[in-house]
Amino acid sequence: MKHPGIVISSLSVAALAVGGGIVGFTSGGGSTSAQHAVTVKEGTATVGNATETILETAKGLPLYTYQPDSPTQSMVTGKLAALWPPLASTSPASTVGGGQVTAVKDIHGSQVAFNGHLLYTFVTDRPGQVTGQGVQNFFVATPDLRTPAGTPLATTPATPPPVANSDNYGY
């Protein structure tokens, strides 16, 4: 293996993430506290040969989507999750206008999604540095990600109409 130290340290991070102990990742490979919401924000980074606006963590780490995922199910497990740690938070926040950030209950606990796309970091990235574009079907997340077709939008439930009869059974 090219960088065995990276894989070994990232395995412990991924193991904690699966167990629900990690809610975010810092540039040094540590975690943020469970009390703090993960913020998804816009940043710029060189992707390929061009400077692009991308989504990143509050610490500046680039965020990625995984093409085989569905809006509600992560396909990233095992060794793949060790290299591509899921971004997890029970109460994610965003400073990106025009996008919806949610917490999706899945195999990773409460994984953060942007417009229906589950988000990941890559263990070899540093703030502002994209090294995983196109690797293993992962692609840099951008603010213009569209909600996948057929994905229900999060809505506020409507208040049910009052019951007409006095027995409160509704029939």
Short mmCIF file of C-alpha atoms in Angstrom, two decimals:
data_model
loop_
_atom_site.label_atom_id
_atom_site.label_comp_id
_atom_site.label_asym_id
_atom_site.label_seq_id
_atom_site.Cartn_x
_atom_site.Cartn_y
_atom_site.Cartn_z
CA MET A 1 0.00 0.00 0.00
CA LYS A 2 1.31 3.44 -0.88
CA HIS A 3 0.47 5.27 2.40
CA PRO A 4 -0.22 2.64 5.08
CA GLY A 5 -0.17 5.26 7.87
CA ILE A 6 -3.07 7.13 6.32
CA VAL A 7 -5.19 4.02 5.97
CA ILE A 8 -4.52 2.82 9.51
CA SER A 9 -5.38 6.15 11.10
CA SER A 10 -8.41 6.61 8.87
CA LEU A 11 -9.74 3.16 9.81
CA SER A 12 -10.04 4.26 13.41
CA VAL A 13 -11.79 7.47 12.35
CA ALA A 14 -14.21 5.51 10.14
CA ALA A 15 -14.88 2.99 12.90
CA LEU A 16 -15.83 5.82 15.23
CA ALA A 17 -17.97 7.42 12.54
CA VAL A 18 -19.95 4.22 12.02
CA GLY A 19 -20.46 3.96 15.77
CA GLY A 20 -21.91 7.47 15.87
CA GLY A 21 -19.04 9.05 17.80
CA ILE A 22 -17.88 11.39 15.03
CA VAL A 23 -20.00 14.22 13.70
CA GLY A 24 -17.42 16.02 11.61
CA PHE A 25 -13.83 15.95 10.52
CA THR A 26 -11.07 18.48 10.89
CA SER A 27 -8.16 18.98 8.56
CA GLY A 28 -5.89 17.19 11.00
CA GLY A 29 -7.98 14.02 10.94
CA GLY A 30 -9.58 14.66 14.35
CA SER A 31 -13.24 15.12 15.04
CA THR A 32 -15.44 17.92 16.17
CA SER A 33 -17.55 17.59 19.26
CA ALA A 34 -21.00 15.98 19.05
CA GLN A 35 -22.53 19.22 20.35
CA HIS A 36 -21.46 21.23 17.28
CA ALA A 37 -23.42 21.14 14.04
CA VAL A 38 -21.44 20.49 10.91
CA THR A 39 -21.60 23.47 8.60
CA VAL A 40 -21.60 23.01 4.85
CA LYS A 41 -20.28 26.11 3.15
CA GLU A 42 -19.00 27.30 -0.21
CA GLY A 43 -15.32 27.52 -0.94
CA THR A 44 -13.00 27.50 -3.91
CA ALA A 45 -10.49 24.88 -4.92
CA THR A 46 -8.62 23.73 -7.98
CA VAL A 47 -10.47 20.79 -9.53
CA GLY A 48 -8.55 19.37 -12.45
CA ASN A 49 -7.05 22.46 -14.04
CA ALA A 50 -9.80 24.92 -13.12
CA THR A 51 -10.71 26.89 -10.01
CA GLU A 52 -14.27 25.98 -9.02
CA THR A 53 -16.77 26.85 -6.32
CA ILE A 54 -17.27 23.70 -4.24
CA LEU A 55 -18.97 22.61 -1.04
CA GLU A 56 -16.71 22.16 1.96
CA THR A 57 -16.83 21.56 5.69
CA ALA A 58 -16.50 24.38 8.21
CA LYS A 59 -12.79 23.47 8.37
CA GLY A 60 -12.39 23.86 4.58
CA LEU A 61 -12.25 20.18 3.61
CA PRO A 62 -13.75 19.50 0.18
CA LEU A 63 -16.97 17.49 0.13
CA TYR A 64 -17.82 14.75 -2.35
CA THR A 65 -20.82 12.76 -3.51
CA TYR A 66 -20.74 9.06 -4.41
CA GLN A 67 -22.47 8.26 -7.69
CA PRO A 68 -23.95 4.84 -6.68
CA ASP A 69 -25.70 6.30 -3.57
CA SER A 70 -29.41 6.95 -3.47
CA PRO A 71 -30.79 9.99 -1.61
CA THR A 72 -31.54 7.80 1.41
CA GLN A 73 -28.95 5.02 1.27
CA SER A 74 -25.17 5.14 1.38
CA MET A 75 -23.33 2.46 -0.57
CA VAL A 76 -20.04 3.44 1.11
CA THR A 77 -19.04 0.79 3.65
CA GLY A 78 -15.98 -1.00 5.01
CA LYS A 79 -12.63 -0.02 3.55
CA LEU A 80 -14.29 2.45 1.19
CA ALA A 81 -15.76 4.32 4.18
CA ALA A 82 -12.28 4.36 5.77
CA LEU A 83 -10.95 6.30 2.77
CA TRP A 84 -14.12 8.35 2.21
CA PRO A 85 -15.49 9.17 5.68
CA PRO A 86 -19.16 10.16 5.63
CA LEU A 87 -19.98 13.62 6.91
CA ALA A 88 -22.29 13.05 9.87
CA SER A 89 -24.34 15.34 12.09
CA THR A 90 -27.71 15.17 13.79
CA SER A 91 -28.27 18.89 13.19
CA PRO A 92 -26.37 20.05 10.09
CA ALA A 93 -26.27 23.70 9.12
CA SER A 94 -25.46 25.42 5.84
CA THR A 95 -24.42 28.82 4.63
CA VAL A 96 -25.04 27.83 0.99
CA GLY A 97 -27.98 29.73 -0.51
CA GLY A 98 -30.44 27.80 -2.63
CA GLY A 99 -29.54 24.40 -1.20
CA GLN A 100 -31.13 22.18 1.41
CA VAL A 101 -28.94 20.44 3.98
CA THR A 102 -30.47 17.52 5.85
CA ALA A 103 -29.47 14.68 8.15
CA VAL A 104 -30.34 11.28 6.64
CA LYS A 105 -30.57 8.26 8.95
CA ASP A 106 -28.48 5.52 7.35
CA ILE A 107 -25.75 3.00 8.16
CA HIS A 108 -23.47 5.86 9.24
CA GLY A 109 -25.94 7.31 11.75
CA SER A 110 -27.11 10.77 10.69
CA GLN A 111 -25.30 11.47 7.44
CA VAL A 112 -25.37 14.96 5.98
CA ALA A 113 -26.92 15.40 2.54
CA PHE A 114 -27.04 18.44 0.27
CA ASN A 115 -30.06 18.55 -2.06
CA GLY A 116 -30.49 14.79 -1.66
CA HIS A 117 -26.81 13.89 -2.20
CA LEU A 118 -24.99 12.24 0.73
CA LEU A 119 -21.66 13.92 1.50
CA TYR A 120 -18.17 12.55 2.18
CA THR A 121 -14.64 13.79 2.76
CA PHE A 122 -11.45 12.14 1.44
CA VAL A 123 -8.60 11.21 3.78
CA THR A 124 -5.83 12.65 1.60
CA ASP A 125 -7.46 16.07 1.15
CA ARG A 126 -6.49 19.18 3.07
CA PRO A 127 -8.41 22.46 3.21
CA GLY A 128 -8.74 23.88 -0.30
CA GLN A 129 -7.06 20.82 -1.84
CA VAL A 130 -9.08 18.38 -3.99
CA THR A 131 -7.34 15.03 -4.57
CA GLY A 132 -10.32 12.69 -5.00
CA GLN A 133 -12.19 14.08 -8.03
CA GLY A 134 -13.39 11.14 -10.14
CA VAL A 135 -11.70 8.53 -7.93
CA GLN A 136 -13.82 5.43 -7.23
CA ASN A 137 -17.02 7.19 -8.47
CA PHE A 138 -16.65 10.12 -6.04
CA PHE A 139 -17.12 13.63 -7.40
CA VAL A 140 -16.65 17.04 -5.81
CA ALA A 141 -19.91 18.45 -4.48
CA THR A 142 -20.83 21.87 -5.84
CA PRO A 143 -23.53 24.37 -4.84
CA ASP A 144 -25.45 23.67 -8.06
CA LEU A 145 -26.18 20.02 -7.18
CA ARG A 146 -29.78 19.32 -8.07
CA THR A 147 -32.16 17.15 -6.10
CA PRO A 148 -32.33 13.72 -7.80
CA ALA A 149 -35.57 13.03 -9.69
CA GLY A 150 -38.16 11.24 -7.58
CA THR A 151 -36.72 12.48 -4.30
CA PRO A 152 -39.43 13.73 -1.94
CA LEU A 153 -38.74 17.27 -0.79
CA ALA A 154 -38.75 17.96 2.93
CA THR A 155 -41.93 19.78 3.81
CA THR A 156 -43.66 20.97 6.92
CA PRO A 157 -46.67 18.73 7.59
CA ALA A 158 -49.97 20.47 7.10
CA THR A 159 -52.26 20.83 10.09
CA PRO A 160 -55.10 18.31 9.74
CA PRO A 161 -58.59 19.77 9.45
CA PRO A 162 -60.74 19.68 12.59
CA VAL A 163 -62.84 16.54 13.06
CA ALA A 164 -66.52 17.16 12.30
CA ASN A 165 -68.00 14.68 14.76
CA SER A 166 -67.69 14.70 18.52
CA ASP A 167 -66.16 11.23 18.98
CA ASN A 168 -62.73 12.39 17.63
CA TYR A 169 -62.31 9.18 15.61
CA GLY A 170 -62.61 11.00 12.29
CA TYR A 171 -65.42 8.87 10.78
#
